[in-house]
Amino acid sequence: MRLYAVVAAGGFRRYATYRTATAAGVFTNTVFGFIMAYTYTALWDERPQLGGYDMSQALTYVWLGQALLMTCAMMGGGFEDELIERIRTGDVAVDLYRPADLQLWWMAGDLGRAAFHLLGRGIVPMLLGSLAFDLALPASPGIWLAFLVSVALGVLVSFAIRYLVALSAFWLLDGAGVAQMTSLAGMFFSGMLLPLTLFPGVLGDVARVLPWSSLLQVPADVLLGKSTGWGLVEAYAFQGGWALTLLLVGRSVQSVATRRVVVQGG
Amino acid sequence: MPAVVFVERSRFVEGVRAYGLIAAMWLRSTMAYRASFAMTAFGNFAVTAFDFVAILLMFQHVDALGGYTLPEIALLYGASGTAFGLADLVMGSMDRLGRRVRDGTLDTLLVRPAPVLAQVAADRFALRRMGRITQGALVLGYALVTLDIDWTPLKAAMIVLMLLSGAAIFAAVFVAGAAFQFVAQDASEVQNSFTYGGNTLLQYPPSIFGKDLVRGVTFVVPLAFVNWLPALYVLGRDYPLDLPEWVAFLPPVVAGLCWLLAGLAWRRGLRAYRSTGS
C-alpha cells in the first residue's frame, strides 16, 4: 500500500513539474470555456430548461467540463502512451519483474496525475468562469464532497478504459489507432460536447449507460444536485460498477497478455 | 536594389523547395503503413465531424442559434474548418517547435542549408490532415447547396478568396505561435487556444459572443476576417460592431499583414534562440 502511495505521489509531482505547461493549459481551458459558455447561452436563450438544466446550471456544466477534461482524461492522454511504448519496445518485461502489480502500479500513478490536474487545471478555470458567468455552484459542503467521490470514481473508470487501450498494444504493437478511436468516443460519450440529456432518443439512452458518462455527465449531475438520496447511491453504483467491471476485464486481459510476453521470451 | 529582390525571392523559392522535399519524405514514410494512415486520416475526419454533430444535436432543439439557421451556421463552420484544415496541413507541425527547443533538436535544423521555417513547418508532414479539410469542405458544400443565396460573380469569388485568405491568416497564427514558443518553451497549448480555439469560435455566428470578444478577434487577433466578415457579405447579413461593408474585402490585406508580423516575430525568436547545448 505504501509503495502505491509513493507511486501516486510521484505521478502528482511529475505533472506538477511543468508549471508553464500547466499555466498554458489553464489558459486553453479558459478560452474554450468562454467559447462554449457563449454557445450554451445562445442555446438556452432559445430553450430555457433544455435537457432539464436552467441557464446557470448549463453554464456550470460547461466549466465543469473544462475543469474535468484533464482530470478524467476524457480525450485520453496520460500513462497509456507510455505503457504502449513500453509494450512495443519490450521494456514492459522489466515492469513485470518488479515486486508490484502492473495494473495497480499504473493506476496509482494515474490517480496522482488526476489529482494534480484537478488542482492545477480545474480550479482556476472554474473560478474565472464563476466570475464571468452566473454559475449554479452548491453552497453545501456535503454536495461538494459527494461530487469529489463521483470524480474519483470517474477517474477510475477512465483509467480502466485507458488500461485496456494500452494492453491492446500487446496484440497490435501500434496502439495509436485504438487510442485515437477511444479518445473520440470519450469526447462524444462523456458529454463533453453537449450534455447527454440533449442527445435524442436511442442515442441518448445508449450514451447514458456507456461507461464514458461516468467521466463528466454523472459527476456534473451530482454537483448540480440532480442526484441526491437514492439517486446518489445509484450514480455511485453505476460508476463503481463500470469501474469494477472494466478493471476486472483489464486484469484478465493482462494475465493473458503477460503469458504472451513469457512465450515470446522477452 | 534588384540584387536584394533576387536574394529574397531565391530564399523563398529555396524554402518552398526544402518544404517540398521534406514533406515528400514524410509522405513516403507514413505511406509505408497504409492501414495506420487510413485509420488516423479517418480519426482526423471524425474528430472535427463530432463538432458538427454537436451543432446538429443543438438544432434538434432549436430552429436558430443567435438568429442564424443551420445552413447559415454550416457556411461559417465549413469555411472556417476548410481554411483551418488547409493551414493545418501546411503549417500544423509548427506547434512541435517548443519540444525541439526543449530537447535541443532544433540545432540540427539550424546547420542544414535550408530555411529553418520551412524545415519546422514540413517536419512530420501529415497527409492525414486531409481528413479535416474533407470534413470542412463537405459541410461547406452542404451549406452552399441548401442556402438560398442571390449569387453574383463577386459573391462566388468571395468564397474562394475567403478560404485562401482564411488559410493564410491561420497559417500566420501558427508561425506567430511558434515564435512565441522560442520564449515559452512548453506552452504550445497557448498556441492551440488561438488556432483550434479560434476555429471553434468561428464555427458559430458573431451574434452569440460578447462585444469585447468580437472586438478582440477583429482588431487584435484578426480571426474575424477568416470567415465571419466575408461569409456575412455572401449571406447579406449585418456585420458585427457596425463595420462598413467594404471590410468584407479586406481578408487578403489582413492575411498579408499577419504574415508580415508573424515573419518578424519568427525572425526575432530565431535570433534570440540559444541552444540548450544538449
Coordinates of C-alpha atoms in Angstrom, one line a residue:
Chain A
M1 CA 0.0 0.0 0.0
R2 CA 2.8 2.3 1.0
L3 CA 4.5 1.6 -2.4
Y4 CA 1.4 2.7 -4.4
A5 CA 1.1 5.8 -2.3
V6 CA 4.6 6.7 -3.3
V7 CA 3.9 6.0 -6.9
A8 CA 0.8 8.2 -6.7
A9 CA 2.8 11.0 -5.2
G10 CA 5.3 10.6 -7.9
G11 CA 2.6 10.8 -10.5
F12 CA 1.4 14.1 -8.9
R13 CA 4.9 15.6 -8.7
R14 CA 5.7 14.6 -12.3
Y15 CA 2.9 16.8 -13.7
A16 CA 3.5 19.5 -11.1
T17 CA 7.0 20.0 -12.6
Y18 CA 5.7 21.5 -15.8
R19 CA 4.5 24.9 -14.5
T20 CA 4.4 26.8 -17.8
A21 CA 2.6 23.9 -19.5
T22 CA 0.0 24.0 -16.6
A23 CA -0.4 27.7 -17.0
A24 CA -0.8 27.3 -20.7
G25 CA -3.3 24.6 -20.2
V26 CA -5.4 26.7 -17.8
F27 CA -5.4 29.4 -20.5
T28 CA -6.6 26.9 -23.1
N29 CA -9.4 25.6 -20.8
T30 CA -10.5 29.1 -20.1
V31 CA -10.6 30.1 -23.7
F32 CA -12.6 27.0 -24.7
G33 CA -14.8 27.6 -21.6
F34 CA -15.7 31.1 -22.7
I35 CA -16.5 29.9 -26.3
M36 CA -18.7 27.1 -25.1
A37 CA -20.4 29.2 -22.4
Y38 CA -21.4 31.7 -25.1
T39 CA -22.8 29.0 -27.4
Y40 CA -24.7 27.4 -24.5
T41 CA -26.1 30.9 -23.6
A42 CA -27.4 31.2 -27.1
L43 CA -28.9 27.7 -26.9
W44 CA -30.6 28.2 -23.5
D45 CA -31.8 31.6 -24.5
E46 CA -33.9 29.9 -27.1
R47 CA -34.9 27.0 -25.0
P48 CA -34.8 27.6 -21.2
Q49 CA -34.8 24.3 -19.2
L50 CA -33.3 22.4 -22.1
G51 CA -32.3 18.9 -21.1
G52 CA -33.5 19.6 -17.6
Y53 CA -31.0 22.3 -16.8
D54 CA -31.6 26.0 -16.4
M55 CA -29.2 28.6 -17.8
S56 CA -26.9 28.8 -14.8
Q57 CA -26.8 25.0 -14.5
A58 CA -25.9 24.7 -18.2
L59 CA -23.1 27.2 -17.8
T60 CA -21.9 25.4 -14.7
Y61 CA -21.8 22.2 -16.8
V62 CA -19.6 23.9 -19.4
W63 CA -17.0 25.0 -16.8
L64 CA -17.1 21.6 -15.1
G65 CA -16.3 20.0 -18.4
Q66 CA -13.2 22.2 -18.8
A67 CA -12.2 21.5 -15.2
L68 CA -12.6 17.7 -15.5
L69 CA -11.3 17.4 -19.1
M70 CA -7.7 16.6 -18.0
T71 CA -8.6 15.1 -14.6
C72 CA -10.8 12.4 -16.1
A73 CA -8.6 12.3 -19.3
M74 CA -11.7 12.3 -21.4
M75 CA -9.8 12.6 -24.6
G76 CA -7.1 10.2 -23.4
G77 CA -3.5 11.4 -22.6
G78 CA -1.7 10.3 -19.6
F79 CA 0.0 7.0 -18.8
E80 CA -1.3 4.9 -21.8
D81 CA 1.1 6.4 -24.4
E82 CA 4.0 5.5 -22.2
L83 CA 2.7 2.0 -21.4
I84 CA 2.1 1.4 -25.1
E85 CA 5.7 2.4 -25.9
R86 CA 7.0 0.1 -23.2
I87 CA 5.0 -2.8 -24.6
R88 CA 6.2 -2.0 -28.1
T89 CA 9.9 -1.9 -27.1
G90 CA 9.6 -4.8 -24.7
D91 CA 10.5 -2.7 -21.7
V92 CA 7.3 -3.9 -20.1
A93 CA 9.2 -7.2 -19.3
V94 CA 11.1 -5.2 -16.7
D95 CA 7.9 -3.9 -15.2
L96 CA 6.6 -7.4 -14.8
Y97 CA 9.7 -8.4 -12.8
R98 CA 9.0 -5.7 -10.2
P99 CA 7.5 -6.8 -6.9
A100 CA 4.4 -4.7 -7.7
D101 CA 1.2 -5.4 -9.5
L102 CA 1.3 -4.0 -13.1
Q103 CA -2.3 -2.7 -13.0
L104 CA -2.1 -1.2 -9.5
W105 CA 1.3 0.4 -10.3
W106 CA -0.1 2.3 -13.3
M107 CA -3.3 3.1 -11.5
A108 CA -1.5 4.7 -8.6
G109 CA 0.5 6.9 -11.0
D110 CA -2.7 7.9 -12.9
L111 CA -4.5 8.8 -9.7
G112 CA -1.6 11.1 -8.8
R113 CA -1.8 12.7 -12.3
A114 CA -5.6 13.1 -11.9
A115 CA -5.2 14.8 -8.5
F116 CA -2.7 17.2 -9.9
H117 CA -4.9 18.1 -12.9
L118 CA -7.9 18.6 -10.7
L119 CA -6.0 21.2 -8.6
G120 CA -3.7 22.6 -11.3
R121 CA -6.1 22.8 -14.3
G122 CA -9.5 22.5 -12.7
I123 CA -9.8 25.2 -10.0
V124 CA -8.6 28.3 -11.9
P125 CA -10.8 27.9 -15.0
M126 CA -13.8 27.2 -12.7
L127 CA -13.0 30.4 -10.6
L128 CA -12.7 32.5 -13.8
G129 CA -15.9 31.0 -15.2
S130 CA -17.7 31.8 -12.0
L131 CA -16.5 35.4 -12.1
A132 CA -17.7 35.9 -15.7
F133 CA -20.9 34.0 -15.6
D134 CA -23.7 33.3 -13.1
L135 CA -22.9 29.7 -12.1
A136 CA -25.1 27.3 -10.0
L137 CA -22.4 26.2 -7.6
P138 CA -23.7 24.5 -4.4
A139 CA -23.2 26.1 -1.0
S140 CA -23.4 22.8 0.9
P141 CA -20.0 21.1 1.6
G142 CA -21.8 17.8 1.5
I143 CA -22.6 18.1 -2.2
W144 CA -19.0 19.1 -2.9
L145 CA -17.8 16.0 -1.0
A146 CA -20.3 13.8 -2.9
F147 CA -19.0 15.4 -6.2
L148 CA -15.4 14.6 -5.3
V149 CA -16.3 11.0 -4.7
S150 CA -18.0 10.9 -8.0
V151 CA -15.0 12.5 -9.7
A152 CA -12.7 9.9 -8.1
L153 CA -14.9 7.1 -9.4
G154 CA -14.9 8.7 -12.8
V155 CA -11.1 8.8 -12.8
L156 CA -11.1 5.0 -12.0
V157 CA -13.4 4.3 -14.9
S158 CA -11.2 6.5 -17.2
F159 CA -8.1 4.6 -16.0
A160 CA -9.7 1.2 -16.6
I161 CA -10.7 2.1 -20.1
R162 CA -7.3 3.5 -21.0
Y163 CA -5.6 0.5 -19.4
L164 CA -7.4 -1.8 -21.8
V165 CA -6.4 0.5 -24.7
A166 CA -2.8 0.2 -23.6
L167 CA -3.0 -3.6 -23.3
S168 CA -4.2 -3.8 -26.9
A169 CA -0.7 -2.9 -27.8
F170 CA 0.3 -6.5 -26.8
W171 CA -1.5 -7.7 -29.9
L172 CA -1.4 -4.6 -32.2
L173 CA 2.0 -3.3 -31.3
D174 CA 0.9 0.1 -32.6
G175 CA -1.7 1.4 -30.2
A176 CA -2.2 4.8 -31.9
G177 CA -5.3 3.9 -33.8
V178 CA -7.1 2.4 -30.8
A179 CA -6.1 5.3 -28.6
Q180 CA -7.4 7.7 -31.2
M181 CA -10.8 5.9 -31.5
T182 CA -11.1 5.8 -27.7
S183 CA -10.4 9.5 -27.4
L184 CA -13.1 10.2 -29.9
A185 CA -15.6 8.0 -28.0
G186 CA -14.5 9.6 -24.8
M187 CA -15.1 13.2 -26.1
F188 CA -18.5 12.3 -27.5
F189 CA -20.0 10.0 -24.9
S190 CA -18.7 11.7 -21.8
G191 CA -21.0 14.6 -22.6
M192 CA -18.1 17.0 -23.3
L193 CA -19.6 18.3 -26.5
L194 CA -23.1 18.6 -25.2
P195 CA -24.9 17.2 -22.1
L196 CA -26.1 13.6 -22.8
T197 CA -29.6 14.7 -21.7
L198 CA -29.8 16.6 -25.0
F199 CA -29.0 13.5 -27.1
P200 CA -32.2 12.4 -28.9
G201 CA -33.9 9.0 -28.4
V202 CA -32.0 5.8 -28.5
L203 CA -28.6 7.6 -28.9
G204 CA -29.3 9.4 -25.6
D205 CA -30.3 6.1 -23.9
V206 CA -27.2 4.3 -25.1
A207 CA -24.9 7.2 -24.3
R208 CA -26.1 7.4 -20.7
V209 CA -25.4 3.7 -20.0
L210 CA -21.9 3.6 -21.6
P211 CA -19.0 3.9 -19.2
W212 CA -17.9 7.3 -20.5
S213 CA -20.9 9.0 -18.9
S214 CA -19.1 8.4 -15.6
L215 CA -16.4 10.9 -16.7
L216 CA -18.5 14.1 -16.9
Q217 CA -22.2 13.6 -17.0
V218 CA -22.6 11.7 -13.7
P219 CA -20.2 13.9 -11.6
A220 CA -21.8 17.1 -13.1
D221 CA -25.3 15.9 -12.2
V222 CA -24.0 15.2 -8.6
L223 CA -22.7 18.7 -8.3
L224 CA -25.8 20.3 -9.8
G225 CA -27.9 18.5 -7.2
K226 CA -29.7 16.2 -9.7
S227 CA -28.5 13.1 -7.9
T228 CA -29.5 13.1 -4.3
G229 CA -30.5 10.4 -1.8
W230 CA -31.1 7.2 -3.7
G231 CA -30.2 9.0 -6.9
L232 CA -26.7 9.5 -5.5
V233 CA -26.4 5.8 -4.5
E234 CA -27.5 4.9 -8.0
A235 CA -24.9 7.2 -9.5
Y236 CA -22.2 5.7 -7.4
A237 CA -23.3 2.2 -8.1
F238 CA -23.3 3.0 -11.9
Q239 CA -19.8 4.4 -11.8
G240 CA -18.5 1.8 -9.3
G241 CA -20.0 -1.0 -11.3
W242 CA -18.3 0.2 -14.5
A243 CA -15.0 0.7 -12.7
L244 CA -15.1 -2.7 -11.2
T245 CA -16.1 -4.5 -14.4
L246 CA -13.6 -2.7 -16.6
L247 CA -10.8 -3.2 -14.0
L248 CA -11.5 -6.9 -13.8
V249 CA -11.6 -7.2 -17.6
G250 CA -8.3 -5.4 -17.6
R251 CA -6.9 -7.8 -15.1
S252 CA -7.9 -10.9 -17.1
V253 CA -6.6 -9.4 -20.3
Q254 CA -3.4 -8.5 -18.5
S255 CA -2.9 -12.1 -17.4
V256 CA -3.4 -13.4 -21.0
A257 CA -1.1 -10.7 -22.3
T258 CA 1.7 -11.4 -19.8
R259 CA 1.6 -15.0 -20.8
R260 CA 2.3 -13.9 -24.3
V261 CA 5.4 -12.0 -23.1
V262 CA 6.7 -15.1 -21.4
V263 CA 6.1 -17.2 -24.5
Q264 CA 8.0 -14.7 -26.6
G265 CA 10.8 -14.8 -24.2
G266 CA 11.2 -11.0 -23.9
Chain B
M1 CA 18.0 47.0 -55.2
P2 CA 17.4 44.4 -57.8
A3 CA 20.0 42.2 -56.2
V4 CA 18.1 42.3 -52.9
V5 CA 14.9 41.4 -54.6
F6 CA 16.7 38.5 -56.3
V7 CA 18.1 37.2 -53.0
E8 CA 14.8 37.5 -51.2
R9 CA 13.0 35.6 -54.0
S10 CA 15.6 32.9 -54.1
R11 CA 15.3 32.3 -50.4
F12 CA 11.6 32.0 -50.8
V13 CA 12.0 29.5 -53.6
E14 CA 14.6 27.7 -51.6
G15 CA 12.2 27.5 -48.7
V16 CA 9.4 26.1 -50.8
R17 CA 11.8 23.6 -52.4
A18 CA 13.0 22.4 -49.0
Y19 CA 9.5 22.2 -47.7
G20 CA 8.5 20.0 -50.7
L21 CA 11.5 17.7 -50.2
I22 CA 10.9 17.2 -46.5
A23 CA 7.1 16.8 -46.9
A24 CA 7.7 14.2 -49.6
M25 CA 10.0 12.3 -47.4
W26 CA 7.4 12.2 -44.6
L27 CA 4.7 11.3 -47.1
R28 CA 6.7 8.2 -48.2
S29 CA 7.4 7.2 -44.6
T30 CA 3.7 7.4 -43.5
M31 CA 2.6 5.6 -46.6
A32 CA 4.7 2.6 -45.5
Y33 CA 1.9 1.9 -43.0
R34 CA -1.2 2.3 -45.1
A35 CA -3.6 0.8 -42.6
S36 CA -2.4 3.2 -39.9
F37 CA -2.6 6.1 -42.3
A38 CA -6.2 5.2 -43.2
M39 CA -7.2 4.9 -39.6
T40 CA -5.6 8.2 -38.5
A41 CA -7.0 10.1 -41.5
F42 CA -10.4 8.8 -40.6
G43 CA -9.8 9.8 -37.0
N44 CA -8.8 13.3 -38.2
F45 CA -12.0 13.5 -40.2
A46 CA -14.2 12.2 -37.3
V47 CA -12.7 14.4 -34.6
T48 CA -13.9 17.5 -36.4
A49 CA -17.1 15.9 -37.6
F50 CA -18.2 15.5 -34.0
D51 CA -18.1 19.3 -33.6
F52 CA -20.7 19.5 -36.4
V53 CA -22.7 16.6 -34.9
A54 CA -22.9 18.7 -31.7
I55 CA -24.3 21.6 -33.8
L56 CA -26.8 19.2 -35.4
L57 CA -27.8 18.0 -32.0
M58 CA -28.3 21.6 -30.9
F59 CA -30.6 22.1 -33.9
Q60 CA -32.7 19.2 -32.7
H61 CA -33.9 21.5 -30.1
V62 CA -33.9 25.0 -31.7
D63 CA -34.6 26.5 -35.2
A64 CA -32.0 29.2 -34.9
L65 CA -28.9 29.9 -32.8
G66 CA -28.1 33.5 -32.2
G67 CA -30.5 34.3 -35.0
Y68 CA -28.8 32.1 -37.6
T69 CA -30.3 29.0 -39.2
L70 CA -28.5 25.7 -39.6
P71 CA -27.4 26.2 -43.2
E72 CA -26.0 29.6 -42.3
I73 CA -24.0 28.2 -39.5
A74 CA -22.9 25.4 -41.7
L75 CA -21.5 28.1 -44.1
L76 CA -19.5 29.7 -41.2
Y77 CA -18.4 26.2 -40.0
G78 CA -17.4 24.9 -43.4
A79 CA -15.5 28.0 -44.3
S80 CA -13.5 28.1 -41.1
G81 CA -13.0 24.4 -41.0
T82 CA -11.7 24.2 -44.6
A83 CA -9.4 27.3 -44.1
F84 CA -8.1 25.9 -40.8
G85 CA -7.6 22.5 -42.3
L86 CA -5.5 23.9 -45.2
A87 CA -3.4 25.9 -42.7
D88 CA -3.0 22.8 -40.5
L89 CA -2.0 20.7 -43.4
V90 CA 0.8 23.1 -44.5
M91 CA 1.9 24.6 -41.1
G92 CA 0.3 22.3 -38.5
S93 CA 3.7 21.0 -37.4
M94 CA 4.8 24.4 -36.1
D95 CA 3.5 23.6 -32.6
R96 CA 6.2 21.0 -32.3
L97 CA 8.8 23.8 -32.1
G98 CA 8.6 24.1 -28.3
R99 CA 9.6 20.4 -27.9
R100 CA 12.5 20.9 -30.3
V101 CA 13.7 23.9 -28.4
R102 CA 13.5 21.9 -25.1
D103 CA 15.3 18.9 -26.3
G104 CA 17.8 20.7 -28.4
T105 CA 17.0 19.0 -31.7
L106 CA 16.3 22.5 -33.3
D107 CA 20.1 22.8 -33.6
T108 CA 20.1 20.1 -36.3
L109 CA 17.8 22.2 -38.4
L110 CA 20.0 25.3 -37.9
V111 CA 23.0 23.7 -39.5
R112 CA 21.1 22.4 -42.6
P113 CA 21.3 24.6 -45.7
A114 CA 17.6 25.3 -45.9
P115 CA 15.4 28.0 -44.3
V116 CA 14.5 26.9 -40.7
L117 CA 10.9 28.0 -41.0
A118 CA 10.4 25.6 -44.0
Q119 CA 12.1 22.8 -42.1
V120 CA 10.0 23.2 -39.0
A121 CA 6.7 23.6 -41.0
A122 CA 7.4 20.4 -43.0
D123 CA 8.6 18.4 -40.0
R124 CA 6.4 15.3 -39.8
F125 CA 4.2 16.5 -42.6
A126 CA 1.0 14.6 -42.1
L127 CA -1.3 13.9 -45.1
R128 CA -3.9 12.5 -42.6
R129 CA -4.8 16.2 -42.0
M130 CA -6.7 16.0 -45.3
G131 CA -9.4 14.4 -43.1
R132 CA -10.1 17.8 -41.5
I133 CA -10.2 19.6 -44.9
T134 CA -12.5 17.0 -46.3
Q135 CA -14.9 17.3 -43.4
G136 CA -14.9 21.1 -43.6
A137 CA -15.4 21.1 -47.4
L138 CA -18.4 18.6 -47.0
V139 CA -20.1 20.9 -44.6
L140 CA -19.3 23.9 -46.8
G141 CA -20.8 22.0 -49.8
Y142 CA -23.9 21.2 -47.8
A143 CA -24.3 24.9 -46.9
L144 CA -23.8 26.1 -50.4
V145 CA -26.4 23.7 -51.8
T146 CA -29.0 24.4 -49.1
L147 CA -28.7 28.1 -48.8
D148 CA -30.8 30.4 -50.9
I149 CA -28.2 33.0 -52.0
D150 CA -28.6 35.6 -54.7
W151 CA -25.4 34.6 -56.4
T152 CA -23.3 37.3 -58.1
P153 CA -19.8 36.8 -59.6
L154 CA -18.4 38.8 -56.7
K155 CA -20.0 36.5 -54.1
A156 CA -18.7 33.4 -55.9
A157 CA -15.2 34.9 -55.9
M158 CA -15.6 35.7 -52.3
I159 CA -16.0 32.0 -51.3
V160 CA -12.6 31.2 -52.9
L161 CA -11.0 34.3 -51.6
M162 CA -12.3 33.5 -48.1
L163 CA -10.8 30.0 -48.0
L164 CA -7.4 31.1 -49.3
S165 CA -7.0 34.2 -47.1
G166 CA -8.5 32.4 -44.2
A167 CA -5.9 29.6 -44.5
A168 CA -3.2 32.3 -44.8
I169 CA -4.4 34.1 -41.6
F170 CA -4.5 30.8 -39.7
A171 CA -1.0 29.9 -41.0
A172 CA 0.3 33.2 -39.8
V173 CA -1.1 32.4 -36.3
F174 CA 0.7 29.1 -36.4
V175 CA 4.0 30.9 -37.2
A176 CA 3.4 33.6 -34.6
G177 CA 2.6 30.9 -32.1
A178 CA 5.8 29.0 -32.9
A179 CA 7.8 32.3 -32.5
F180 CA 6.2 32.6 -29.0
Q181 CA 7.5 29.2 -28.2
F182 CA 11.0 30.3 -28.5
V183 CA 10.3 32.2 -25.3
A184 CA 7.8 29.9 -23.6
Q185 CA 9.1 26.5 -24.4
D186 CA 6.4 24.3 -23.1
A187 CA 3.4 26.5 -23.8
S188 CA 2.2 25.0 -27.0
E189 CA -1.3 25.0 -25.6
V190 CA -1.4 28.8 -25.7
Q191 CA -0.9 28.4 -29.5
N192 CA -3.7 25.8 -29.6
S193 CA -6.1 28.3 -28.0
F194 CA -5.7 30.7 -30.9
T195 CA -5.7 28.0 -33.6
Y196 CA -8.1 25.3 -32.5
G197 CA -9.9 27.7 -30.2
G198 CA -10.2 30.3 -33.0
N199 CA -11.5 27.7 -35.3
T200 CA -14.2 26.6 -32.8
L201 CA -15.1 30.2 -32.2
L202 CA -15.6 31.0 -35.9
Q203 CA -17.9 28.0 -36.3
Y204 CA -20.6 30.0 -34.6
P205 CA -22.0 33.3 -35.6
P206 CA -20.6 36.5 -34.0
S207 CA -24.0 37.4 -32.7
I208 CA -23.7 34.9 -29.8
F209 CA -20.5 36.2 -28.4
G210 CA -19.8 39.2 -26.2
K211 CA -18.9 42.5 -27.9
D212 CA -15.4 42.6 -26.3
L213 CA -14.6 39.1 -27.6
V214 CA -15.8 40.0 -31.1
R215 CA -13.7 43.2 -30.9
G216 CA -10.7 41.1 -29.8
V217 CA -10.9 38.8 -32.7
T218 CA -11.5 41.6 -35.2
F219 CA -8.8 44.1 -34.2
V220 CA -6.3 42.2 -32.1
V221 CA -6.1 38.7 -33.5
P222 CA -8.0 39.3 -36.7
L223 CA -9.7 36.0 -37.0
A224 CA -13.0 37.7 -37.9
F225 CA -11.5 38.1 -41.4
V226 CA -11.1 34.3 -41.8
N227 CA -14.8 33.7 -42.4
W228 CA -17.2 36.0 -40.4
L229 CA -16.9 39.1 -42.4
P230 CA -16.7 37.6 -45.9
A231 CA -19.3 35.0 -45.2
L232 CA -21.7 37.6 -43.8
Y233 CA -21.3 39.5 -47.0
V234 CA -22.2 36.4 -49.0
L235 CA -25.2 35.8 -46.7
G236 CA -26.2 39.5 -47.0
R237 CA -26.2 39.8 -43.2
D238 CA -25.3 42.7 -40.9
Y239 CA -21.7 42.7 -39.8
P240 CA -20.8 42.7 -36.1
L241 CA -19.7 46.0 -34.4
D242 CA -21.4 48.0 -37.2
L243 CA -18.4 47.6 -39.5
P244 CA -18.7 49.1 -43.0
E245 CA -19.5 46.9 -46.0
W246 CA -16.1 47.1 -47.6
V247 CA -14.3 45.3 -44.7
A248 CA -15.5 42.0 -46.2
F249 CA -13.0 42.5 -49.0
L250 CA -10.1 43.1 -46.6
P251 CA -9.1 39.4 -45.8
P252 CA -6.2 39.3 -48.4
V253 CA -4.8 42.5 -47.0
V254 CA -5.2 41.3 -43.4
A255 CA -3.6 38.0 -44.3
G256 CA -0.6 39.8 -45.8
L257 CA -0.3 42.0 -42.7
C258 CA -0.5 38.9 -40.5
W259 CA 2.3 37.2 -42.5
L260 CA 4.5 40.3 -42.2
L261 CA 4.1 40.5 -38.4
A262 CA 4.4 36.7 -37.9
G263 CA 7.5 36.7 -40.1
L264 CA 9.1 39.5 -38.0
A265 CA 8.2 37.7 -34.8
W266 CA 9.7 34.5 -36.1
R267 CA 12.9 36.2 -37.0
R268 CA 13.2 37.8 -33.6
G269 CA 12.5 34.4 -32.0
L270 CA 15.1 32.6 -34.1
R271 CA 17.7 35.3 -33.4
A272 CA 17.1 35.1 -29.7
Y273 CA 17.3 31.3 -29.7
R274 CA 20.0 29.9 -27.5
S275 CA 20.6 26.2 -27.7
T276 CA 20.3 24.0 -24.6
G277 CA 23.7 22.6 -25.5
S278 CA 22.5 19.0 -25.3

